[in-house]
Structures are given as structure tokens and as C-alpha cells.
mmCIF file of C-alpha atoms in Angstrom:
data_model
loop_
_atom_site.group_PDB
_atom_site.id
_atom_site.type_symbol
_atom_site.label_atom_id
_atom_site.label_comp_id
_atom_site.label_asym_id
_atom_site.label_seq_id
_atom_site.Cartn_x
_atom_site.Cartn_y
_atom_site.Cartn_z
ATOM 1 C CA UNK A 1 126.651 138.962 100.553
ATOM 2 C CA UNK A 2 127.244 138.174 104.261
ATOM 3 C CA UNK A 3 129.644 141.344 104.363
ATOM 4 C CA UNK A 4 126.793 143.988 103.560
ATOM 5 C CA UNK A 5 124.082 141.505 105.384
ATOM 6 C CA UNK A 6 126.040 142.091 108.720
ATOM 7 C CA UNK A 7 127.102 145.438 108.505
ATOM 8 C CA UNK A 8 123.451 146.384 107.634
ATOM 9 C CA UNK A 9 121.948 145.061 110.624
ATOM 10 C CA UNK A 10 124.700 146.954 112.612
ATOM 11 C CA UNK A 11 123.778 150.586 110.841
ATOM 12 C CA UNK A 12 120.102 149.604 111.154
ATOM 13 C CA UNK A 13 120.260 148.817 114.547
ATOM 14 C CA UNK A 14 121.973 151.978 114.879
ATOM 15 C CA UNK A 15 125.370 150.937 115.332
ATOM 16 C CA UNK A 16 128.465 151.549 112.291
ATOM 17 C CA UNK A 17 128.901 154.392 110.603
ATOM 18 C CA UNK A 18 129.560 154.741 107.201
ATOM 19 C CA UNK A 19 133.322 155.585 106.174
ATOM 20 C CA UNK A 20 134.243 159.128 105.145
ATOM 21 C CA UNK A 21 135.673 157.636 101.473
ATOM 22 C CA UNK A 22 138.812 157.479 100.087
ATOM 23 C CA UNK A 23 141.206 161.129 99.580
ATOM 24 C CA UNK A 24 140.540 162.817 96.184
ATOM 25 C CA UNK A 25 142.992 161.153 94.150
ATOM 26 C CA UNK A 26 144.638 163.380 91.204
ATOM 27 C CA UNK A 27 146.703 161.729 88.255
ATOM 28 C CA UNK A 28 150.187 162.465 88.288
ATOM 29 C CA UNK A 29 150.219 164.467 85.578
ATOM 30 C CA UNK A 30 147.940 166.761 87.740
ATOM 31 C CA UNK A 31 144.786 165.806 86.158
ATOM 32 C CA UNK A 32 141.532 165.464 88.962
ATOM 33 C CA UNK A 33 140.758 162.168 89.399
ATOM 34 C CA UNK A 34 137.255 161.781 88.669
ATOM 35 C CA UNK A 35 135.575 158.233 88.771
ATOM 36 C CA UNK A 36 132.881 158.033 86.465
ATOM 37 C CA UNK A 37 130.072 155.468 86.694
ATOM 38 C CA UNK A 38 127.320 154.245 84.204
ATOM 39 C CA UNK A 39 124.351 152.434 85.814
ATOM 40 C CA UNK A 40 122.809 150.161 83.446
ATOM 41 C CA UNK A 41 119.928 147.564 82.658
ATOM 42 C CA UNK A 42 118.614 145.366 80.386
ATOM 43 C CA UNK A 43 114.963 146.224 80.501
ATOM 44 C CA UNK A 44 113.429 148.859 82.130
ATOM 45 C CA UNK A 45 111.217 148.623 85.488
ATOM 46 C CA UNK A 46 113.761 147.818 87.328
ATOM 47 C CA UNK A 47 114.519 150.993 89.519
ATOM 48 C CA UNK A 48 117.549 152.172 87.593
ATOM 49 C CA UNK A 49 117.260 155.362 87.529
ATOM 50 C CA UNK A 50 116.010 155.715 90.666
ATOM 51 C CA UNK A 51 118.884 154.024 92.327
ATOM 52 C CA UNK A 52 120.842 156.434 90.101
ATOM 53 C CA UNK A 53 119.786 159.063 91.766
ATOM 54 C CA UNK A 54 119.453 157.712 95.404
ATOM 55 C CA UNK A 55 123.275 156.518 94.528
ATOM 56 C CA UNK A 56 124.450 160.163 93.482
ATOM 57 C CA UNK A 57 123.143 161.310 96.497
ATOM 58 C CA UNK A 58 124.924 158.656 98.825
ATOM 59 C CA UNK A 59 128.317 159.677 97.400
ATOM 60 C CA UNK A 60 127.388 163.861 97.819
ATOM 61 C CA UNK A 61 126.872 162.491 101.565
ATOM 62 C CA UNK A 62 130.185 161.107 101.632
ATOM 63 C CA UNK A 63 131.407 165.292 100.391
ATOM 64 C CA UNK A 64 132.108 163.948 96.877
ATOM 65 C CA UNK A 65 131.645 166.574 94.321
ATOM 66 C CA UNK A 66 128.609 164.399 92.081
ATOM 67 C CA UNK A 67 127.514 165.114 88.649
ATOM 68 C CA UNK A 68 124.561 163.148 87.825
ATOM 69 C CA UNK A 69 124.256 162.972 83.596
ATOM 70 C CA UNK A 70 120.912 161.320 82.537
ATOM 71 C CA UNK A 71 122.191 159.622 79.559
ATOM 72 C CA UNK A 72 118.651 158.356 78.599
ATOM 73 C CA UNK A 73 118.366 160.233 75.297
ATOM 74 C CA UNK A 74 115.260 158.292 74.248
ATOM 75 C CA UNK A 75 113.860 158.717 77.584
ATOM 76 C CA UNK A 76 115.264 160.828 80.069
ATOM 77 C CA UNK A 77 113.498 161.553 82.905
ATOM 78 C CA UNK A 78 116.191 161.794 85.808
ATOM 79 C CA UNK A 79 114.305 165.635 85.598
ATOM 80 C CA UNK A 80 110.969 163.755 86.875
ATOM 81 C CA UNK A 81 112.708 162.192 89.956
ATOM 82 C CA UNK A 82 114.298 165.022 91.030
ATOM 83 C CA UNK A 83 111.447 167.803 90.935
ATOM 84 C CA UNK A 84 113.321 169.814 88.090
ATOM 85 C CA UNK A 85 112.397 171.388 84.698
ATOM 86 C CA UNK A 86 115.364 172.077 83.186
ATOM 87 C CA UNK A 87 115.216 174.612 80.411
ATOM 88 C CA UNK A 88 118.431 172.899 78.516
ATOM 89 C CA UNK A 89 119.579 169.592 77.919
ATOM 90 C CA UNK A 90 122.561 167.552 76.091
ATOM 91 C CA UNK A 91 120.926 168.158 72.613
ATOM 92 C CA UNK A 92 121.502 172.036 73.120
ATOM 93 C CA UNK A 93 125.455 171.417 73.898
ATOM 94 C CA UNK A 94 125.540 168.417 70.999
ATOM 95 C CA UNK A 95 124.005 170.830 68.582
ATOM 96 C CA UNK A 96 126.492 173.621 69.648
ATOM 97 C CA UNK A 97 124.007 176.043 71.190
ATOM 98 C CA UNK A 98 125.141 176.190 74.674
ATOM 99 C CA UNK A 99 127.937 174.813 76.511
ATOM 100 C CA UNK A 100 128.133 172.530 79.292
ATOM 101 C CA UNK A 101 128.771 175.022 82.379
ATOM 102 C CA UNK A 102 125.536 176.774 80.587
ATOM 103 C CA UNK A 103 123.404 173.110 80.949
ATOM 104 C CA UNK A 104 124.302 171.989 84.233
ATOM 105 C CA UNK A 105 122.423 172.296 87.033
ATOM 106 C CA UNK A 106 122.400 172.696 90.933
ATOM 107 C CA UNK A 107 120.256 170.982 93.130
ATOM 108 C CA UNK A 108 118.994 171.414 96.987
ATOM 109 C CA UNK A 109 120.417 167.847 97.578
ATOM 110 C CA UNK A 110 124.065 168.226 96.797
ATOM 111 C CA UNK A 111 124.696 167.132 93.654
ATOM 112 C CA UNK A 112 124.974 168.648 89.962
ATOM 113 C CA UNK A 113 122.638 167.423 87.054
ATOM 114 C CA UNK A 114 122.999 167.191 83.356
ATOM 115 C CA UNK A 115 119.578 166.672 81.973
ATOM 116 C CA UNK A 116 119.361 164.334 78.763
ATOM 117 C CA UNK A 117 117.226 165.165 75.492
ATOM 118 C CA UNK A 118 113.870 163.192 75.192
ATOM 119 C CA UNK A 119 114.074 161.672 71.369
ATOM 120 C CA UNK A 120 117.101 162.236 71.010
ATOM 121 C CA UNK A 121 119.600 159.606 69.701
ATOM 122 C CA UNK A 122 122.086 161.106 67.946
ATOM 123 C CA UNK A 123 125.127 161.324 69.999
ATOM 124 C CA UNK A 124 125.654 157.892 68.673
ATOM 125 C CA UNK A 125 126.575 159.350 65.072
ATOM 126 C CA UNK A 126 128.231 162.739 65.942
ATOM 127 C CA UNK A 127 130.377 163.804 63.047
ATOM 128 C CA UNK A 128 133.873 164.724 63.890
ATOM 129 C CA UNK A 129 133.377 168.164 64.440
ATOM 130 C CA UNK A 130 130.346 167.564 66.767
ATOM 131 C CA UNK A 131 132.276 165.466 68.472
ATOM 132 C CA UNK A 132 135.299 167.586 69.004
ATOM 133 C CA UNK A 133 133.149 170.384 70.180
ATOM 134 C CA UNK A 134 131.407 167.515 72.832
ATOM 135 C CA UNK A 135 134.867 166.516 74.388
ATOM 136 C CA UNK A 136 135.829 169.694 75.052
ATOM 137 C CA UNK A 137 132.530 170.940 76.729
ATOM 138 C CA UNK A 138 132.325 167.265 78.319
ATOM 139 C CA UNK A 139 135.773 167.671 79.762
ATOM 140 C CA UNK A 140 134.827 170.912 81.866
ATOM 141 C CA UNK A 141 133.400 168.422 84.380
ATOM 142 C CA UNK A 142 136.873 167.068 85.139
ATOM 143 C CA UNK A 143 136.710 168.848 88.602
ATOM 144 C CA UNK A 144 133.906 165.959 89.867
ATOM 145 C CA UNK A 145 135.108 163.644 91.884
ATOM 146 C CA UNK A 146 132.059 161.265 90.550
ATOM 147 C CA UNK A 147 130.188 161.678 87.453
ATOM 148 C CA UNK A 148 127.317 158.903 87.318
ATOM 149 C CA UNK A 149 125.584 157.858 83.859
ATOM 150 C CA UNK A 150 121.694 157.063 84.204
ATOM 151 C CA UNK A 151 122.098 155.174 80.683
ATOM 152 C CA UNK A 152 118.946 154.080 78.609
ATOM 153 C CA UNK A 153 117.446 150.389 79.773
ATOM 154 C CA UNK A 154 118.701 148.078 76.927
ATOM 155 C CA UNK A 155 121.097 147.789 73.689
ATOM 156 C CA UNK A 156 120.784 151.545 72.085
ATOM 157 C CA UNK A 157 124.137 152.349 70.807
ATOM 158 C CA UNK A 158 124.410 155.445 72.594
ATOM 159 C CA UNK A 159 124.181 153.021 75.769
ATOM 160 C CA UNK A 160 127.054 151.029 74.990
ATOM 161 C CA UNK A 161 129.392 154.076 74.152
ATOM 162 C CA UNK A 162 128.929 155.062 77.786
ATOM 163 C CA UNK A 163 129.178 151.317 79.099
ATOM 164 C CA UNK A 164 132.417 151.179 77.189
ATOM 165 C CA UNK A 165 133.866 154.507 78.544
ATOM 166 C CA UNK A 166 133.018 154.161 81.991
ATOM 167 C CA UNK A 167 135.541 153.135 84.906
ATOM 168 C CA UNK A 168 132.971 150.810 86.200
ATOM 169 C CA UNK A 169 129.494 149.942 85.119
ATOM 170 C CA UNK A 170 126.521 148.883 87.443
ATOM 171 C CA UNK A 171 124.442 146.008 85.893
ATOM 172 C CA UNK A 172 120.556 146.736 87.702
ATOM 173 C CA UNK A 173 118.227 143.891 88.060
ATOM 174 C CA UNK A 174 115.670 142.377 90.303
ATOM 175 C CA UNK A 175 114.728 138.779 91.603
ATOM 176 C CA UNK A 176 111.882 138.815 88.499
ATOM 177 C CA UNK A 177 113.002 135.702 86.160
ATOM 178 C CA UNK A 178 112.244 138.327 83.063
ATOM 179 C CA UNK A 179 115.022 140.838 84.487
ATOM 180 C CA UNK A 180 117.267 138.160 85.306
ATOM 181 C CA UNK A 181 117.153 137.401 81.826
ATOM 182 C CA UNK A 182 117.888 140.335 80.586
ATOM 183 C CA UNK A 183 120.533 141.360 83.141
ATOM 184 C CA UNK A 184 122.484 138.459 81.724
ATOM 185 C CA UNK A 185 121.721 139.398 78.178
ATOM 186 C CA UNK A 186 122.645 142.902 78.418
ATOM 187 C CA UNK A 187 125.953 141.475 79.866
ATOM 188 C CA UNK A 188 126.326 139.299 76.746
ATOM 189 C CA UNK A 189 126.391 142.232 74.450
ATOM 190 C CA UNK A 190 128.525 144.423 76.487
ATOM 191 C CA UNK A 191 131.016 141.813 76.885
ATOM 192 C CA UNK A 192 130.606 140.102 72.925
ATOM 193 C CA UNK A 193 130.353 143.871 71.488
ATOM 194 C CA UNK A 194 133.189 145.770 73.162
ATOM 195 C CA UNK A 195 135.843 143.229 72.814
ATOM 196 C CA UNK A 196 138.936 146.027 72.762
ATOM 197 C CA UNK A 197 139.121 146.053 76.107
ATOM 198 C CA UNK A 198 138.000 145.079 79.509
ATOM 199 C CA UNK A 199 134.546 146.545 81.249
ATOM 200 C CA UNK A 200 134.448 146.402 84.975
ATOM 201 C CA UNK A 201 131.103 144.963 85.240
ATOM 202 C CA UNK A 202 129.062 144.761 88.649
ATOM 203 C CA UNK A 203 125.829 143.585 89.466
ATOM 204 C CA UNK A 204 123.319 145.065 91.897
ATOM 205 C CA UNK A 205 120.230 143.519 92.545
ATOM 206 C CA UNK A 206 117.360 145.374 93.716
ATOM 207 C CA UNK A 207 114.038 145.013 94.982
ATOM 208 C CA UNK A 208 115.312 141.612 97.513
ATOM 209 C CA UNK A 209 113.573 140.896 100.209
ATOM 210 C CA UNK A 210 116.482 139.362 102.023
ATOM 211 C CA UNK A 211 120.187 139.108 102.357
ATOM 212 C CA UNK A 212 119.777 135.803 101.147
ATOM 213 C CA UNK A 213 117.629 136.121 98.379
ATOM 214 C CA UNK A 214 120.091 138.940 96.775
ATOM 215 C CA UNK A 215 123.122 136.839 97.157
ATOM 216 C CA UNK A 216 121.215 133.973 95.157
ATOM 217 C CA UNK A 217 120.547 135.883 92.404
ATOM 218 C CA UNK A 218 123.942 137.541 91.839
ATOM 219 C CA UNK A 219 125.490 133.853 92.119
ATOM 220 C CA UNK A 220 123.205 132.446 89.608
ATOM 221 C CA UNK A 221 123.868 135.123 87.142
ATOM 222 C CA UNK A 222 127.711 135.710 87.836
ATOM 223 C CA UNK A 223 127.730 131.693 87.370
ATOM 224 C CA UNK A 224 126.151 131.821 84.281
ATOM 225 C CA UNK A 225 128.474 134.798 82.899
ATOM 226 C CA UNK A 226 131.434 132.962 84.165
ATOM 227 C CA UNK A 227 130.762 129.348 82.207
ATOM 228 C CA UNK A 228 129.111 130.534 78.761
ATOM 229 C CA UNK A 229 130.719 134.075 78.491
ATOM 230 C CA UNK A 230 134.487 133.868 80.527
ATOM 231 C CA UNK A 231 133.390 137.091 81.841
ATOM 232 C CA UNK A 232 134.267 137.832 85.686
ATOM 233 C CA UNK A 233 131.057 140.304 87.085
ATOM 234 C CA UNK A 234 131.154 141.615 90.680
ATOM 235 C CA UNK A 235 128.793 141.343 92.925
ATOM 236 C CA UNK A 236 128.670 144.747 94.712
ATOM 237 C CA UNK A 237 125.378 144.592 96.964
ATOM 238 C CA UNK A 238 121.604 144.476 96.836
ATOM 239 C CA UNK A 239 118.592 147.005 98.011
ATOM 240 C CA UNK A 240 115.672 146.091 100.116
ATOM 241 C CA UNK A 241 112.267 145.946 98.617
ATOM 242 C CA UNK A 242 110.710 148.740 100.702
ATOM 243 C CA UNK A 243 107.278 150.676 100.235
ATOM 244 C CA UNK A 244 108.922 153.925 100.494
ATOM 245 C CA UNK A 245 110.858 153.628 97.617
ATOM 246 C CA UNK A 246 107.195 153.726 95.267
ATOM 247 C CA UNK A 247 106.319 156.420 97.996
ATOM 248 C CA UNK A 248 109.212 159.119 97.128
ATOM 249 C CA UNK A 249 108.701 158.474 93.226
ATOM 250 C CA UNK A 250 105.310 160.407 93.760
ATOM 251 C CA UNK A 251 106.411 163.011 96.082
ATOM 252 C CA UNK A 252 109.333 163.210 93.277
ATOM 253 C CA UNK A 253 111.889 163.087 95.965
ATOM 254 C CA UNK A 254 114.673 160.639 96.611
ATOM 255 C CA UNK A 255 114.325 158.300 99.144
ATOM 256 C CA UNK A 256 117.655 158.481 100.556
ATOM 257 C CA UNK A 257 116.849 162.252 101.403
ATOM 258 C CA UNK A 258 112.513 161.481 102.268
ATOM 259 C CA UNK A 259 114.008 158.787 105.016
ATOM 260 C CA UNK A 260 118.410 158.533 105.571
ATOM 261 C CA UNK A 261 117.232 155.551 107.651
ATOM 262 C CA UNK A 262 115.248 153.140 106.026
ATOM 263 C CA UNK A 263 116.508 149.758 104.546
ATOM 264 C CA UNK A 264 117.135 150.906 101.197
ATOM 265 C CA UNK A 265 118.874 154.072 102.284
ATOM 266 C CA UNK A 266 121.441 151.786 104.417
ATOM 267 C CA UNK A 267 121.996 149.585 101.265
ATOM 268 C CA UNK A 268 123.021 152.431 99.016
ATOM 269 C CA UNK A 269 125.177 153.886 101.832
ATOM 270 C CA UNK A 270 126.961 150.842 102.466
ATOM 271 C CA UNK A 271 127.514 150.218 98.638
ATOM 272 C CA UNK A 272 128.760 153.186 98.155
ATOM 273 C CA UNK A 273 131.426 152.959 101.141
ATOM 274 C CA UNK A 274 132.444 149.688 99.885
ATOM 275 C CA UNK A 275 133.025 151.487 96.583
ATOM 276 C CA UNK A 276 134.807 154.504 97.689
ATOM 277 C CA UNK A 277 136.902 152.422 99.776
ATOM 278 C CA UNK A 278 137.987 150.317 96.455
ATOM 279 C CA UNK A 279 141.342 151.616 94.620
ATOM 280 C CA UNK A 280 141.037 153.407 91.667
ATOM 281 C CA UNK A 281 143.097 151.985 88.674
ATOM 282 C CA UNK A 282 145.122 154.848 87.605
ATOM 283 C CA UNK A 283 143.072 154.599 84.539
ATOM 284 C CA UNK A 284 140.217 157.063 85.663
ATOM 285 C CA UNK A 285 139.728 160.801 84.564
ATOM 286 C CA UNK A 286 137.401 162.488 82.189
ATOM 287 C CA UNK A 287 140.270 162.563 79.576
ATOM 288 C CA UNK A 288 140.553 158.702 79.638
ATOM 289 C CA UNK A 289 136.683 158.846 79.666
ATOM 290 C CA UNK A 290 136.602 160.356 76.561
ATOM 291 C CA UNK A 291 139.314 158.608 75.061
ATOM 292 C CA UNK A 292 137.370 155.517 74.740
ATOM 293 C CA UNK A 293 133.889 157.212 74.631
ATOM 294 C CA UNK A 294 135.193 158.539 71.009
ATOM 295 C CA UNK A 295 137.069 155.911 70.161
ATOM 296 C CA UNK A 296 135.726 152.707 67.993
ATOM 297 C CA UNK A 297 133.817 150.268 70.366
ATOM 298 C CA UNK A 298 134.351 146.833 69.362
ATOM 299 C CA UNK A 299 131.981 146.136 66.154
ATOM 300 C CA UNK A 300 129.996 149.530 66.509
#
């Protein structure tokens, strides 16, 4: 992406600044406009979660109001990255013991965090009541401007409910030939299994070591997508392979707060602008989220 290549030699040299983002945008009915994100991959290893979090961070930056959700319920461990034990989780507000305001957590970095419920799988079968008593405790969160989903790596159910429900979903992978693979096969079943409508699919590679080696990869996969799936995927920008990234996973802190400046930093930042400076559809909003989130999903 020549785009991102330039302006990332300009704010690494010092130069550009990153734009403020777009207005807060409210429906007309005079629902808050909140764009909600799921960040998704079809293996694990590949720094999802990580660039979750780094990513949540970059848009707090830009004065966004940011709830991070780790939507990992086999795995969740958003908690790790961040430092935090959190004494409650999405099992305790699926299960009706607390409520959502009563889960949610504030951090020193900017943003709000939901934590997600190791072993836990079963807000893909939620009887109706369940899931009444969900909406209404997930629609409390309607005063974000950004919610992002850290979804599990892979085809769980519970991963595709979110994919489907999102505004726009982030497709993770890396140069490796293994998570190419399964970046495009994690696109096949999103785009085979929710057939009732469209899912604004992007890919982000990570872990490039240049401009050029990112932009390859995205082609070869969007190609691919395009001529055995009829599937249009985004290319929205790529992250350096740095040593600090490895570096703030052990000091458990992210690495767009350890150092604002280093390669990987810039990348997120200048994603994120490109992002906030994108339109909205009209179609965002945690009531539209949760319109399709409970809704059927294709085959499911």
C-alpha cells in the first residue's frame, strides 16, 4: 500500500500528524453512532489480540470513547495483555448475575474493557430469554463511539455471530504460508456461511518486514477471494515486524503506550486515521448490532 508506505516514512521521520477523526456521528433517530469492530483470524499466533488491543488504544488517542470486548470465550486473555484481573466476565451477565455497567472495566490507558469467560461457549445457544436479557445489558454500551471484538482465532460459532454483526471485520494474518492459508479459509466460511447479507471484510497483515512485502500478501489473497469466492476484501494496511512488540507482551503492556513511536505504533495510528476518516454507512449502532447478532446467520 504505497498510501500508508509514504505517509509512514513522513510520521517516522517525524513529519505528519495523524488526523483528529471524523465528528461523532448520531443516527437520526437520535441514536449514538457507535462503530463496532470484530478483529478476526483464522489460526491463532498471529498477533490478534494484541493488535486488538494496540488498535483500541490508537482510536482512545484519537478521544474516541473505546470499549474493548474480548470475545474469546474459549480463550480469553485480552485480561493477560492488559495487566488486569478482572473479578467478572461475560458469563456472569449471560447467566444473569450481574449486568453489564457491573462487568466493565476502566483502564489507565483510556479505554473500557469487557473481559470474556475462559470455557465458556455458550453464548452461541442462548435461549430466548437469555438472550433478551443480553441485548438489553449489551445495548448500555451504545454511548461508545467504538466497541472492538477480540473474537476467538478460527470457525467457533460464537465467532461468526460477532463477524456477522459487526460494521466491519478485520481479517489478521502474517506473511507465514500456514496463516495465509487460513486467512483465506476463514474468509471462505464467513463469506459461504453468512450468505443473508454482506460482511465488510478487510485484511491486515502483520508481522511484514516491508511496505512491499505487506502489499504482496494482501494482493495474493484479495486475488484469490475475488476469482474462487466473488468476494471484494479491503486491504486496510500492514504492521512492521518489530522486537518490541514480543517485548511489551512480557511487561504485559501495549506497545503503542511502552513506545508511541516505533514502527508498529505508526502503522496502527495511520490505520486507524484512514479508518476514522472512512464514512460510516448509516447502518451502524449497537441496536443494528444486535439486530443481526440475534438474528439467524446464514446456515447456523
Amino acid at each position: 500500500m504505497e498510501e500508508q508506505a509514504e505517509d509512514l516514512r513522513e510520521l517516522l521521520n517525524g513529519g505528519a500528524s495523524q488526523a483528529g477523526g471524523e465528528a461523532t456521528v448520531r443516527a437520526a433517530d437520535g441514536e449514538h453512532k457507535t462503530r463496532i469492530i470484530a478483529i478476526t483470524s483464522g489460526k491463532g499466533g498471529v498477533g490478534k489480540t494484541n493488535l486488538s488491543v494496540n488498535i483500541a488504544i490508537a482510536y482512545a488517542q484519537l478521544g474516541k470513547k473505546v470499549i474493548l470486548i474480548d470475545g474469546d470465550l474459549g480463550m480469553a486473555n485480552v485480561n493477560v495483555l492488559l495487566n488486569v484481573v478482572p473479578q467478572f466476565n461475560l458469563m456472569h451477565v449471560i447467566n444473569k448475575k450481574k449486568t453489564m455497567k457491573e462487568i466493565i472495566l476502566d483502564t489507565e490507558i483510556g479505554i473500557k474493557f469487557i473481559a470474556g469467560a475462559n470455557g465458556f461457549s455458550k453464548i452461541a445457544n442462548l435461549s430466548v430469554e437469555e438472550l433478551e436479557y443480553f441485548a438489553k445489558q449489551f445495548a448500555t454500551l451504545g454511548n461508545a463511539d467504538i466497541i472492538i471484538i477480540d473474537t476467538g482465532a478460527g470457525i467457533a460459532n460464537n465467532v461468526l455471530q460477532f463477524v456477522a454483526a459487526a460494521d466491519e471485520v478485520y481479517v489478521v494474518t502474517t506473511p507465514e504460508p500456514t496463516a495465509i492459508t487460513d486467512a483465506y479459509g476463514i474468509i471462505k466460511i464467513i463469506t459461504t456461511e453468512i450468505v443473508d447479507r454482506p460482511v465488510n471484510l478487510k485484511l491486515l497483515v502483520n508481522r511484514v518486514h516491508s511496505a512491499d512485502e505487506g502489499k504482496r500478501i494482501s494482493e495474493r489473497i484479495i486475488t484469490i477471494v475475488g476469482q474462487f469466492l466473488g468476494y471484494k476484501v479491503d486491504y486496510i494496511g500492514f504492521v512492521y515486524d518489530d522486537p518490541i512488540v514480543q517485548a511489551s507482551v512480557i511487561r504485559q503492556k501495549p506497545f503503542i503506550v511502552v513506545n508511541p513511536t516505533c514502527k508498529p505504533s505508526v502503522c496502527l495510528k495511520h490505520i486507524v486515521g484512514r479508518i476514522e476518516k472512512s464514512d460510516m454507512t448509516g447502518n451502524e449502532g449497537v441496536s443494528n448490532f444486535l439486530k443481526k447478532f440475534l438474528g439467524k446467520k446464514g446456515r447456523m
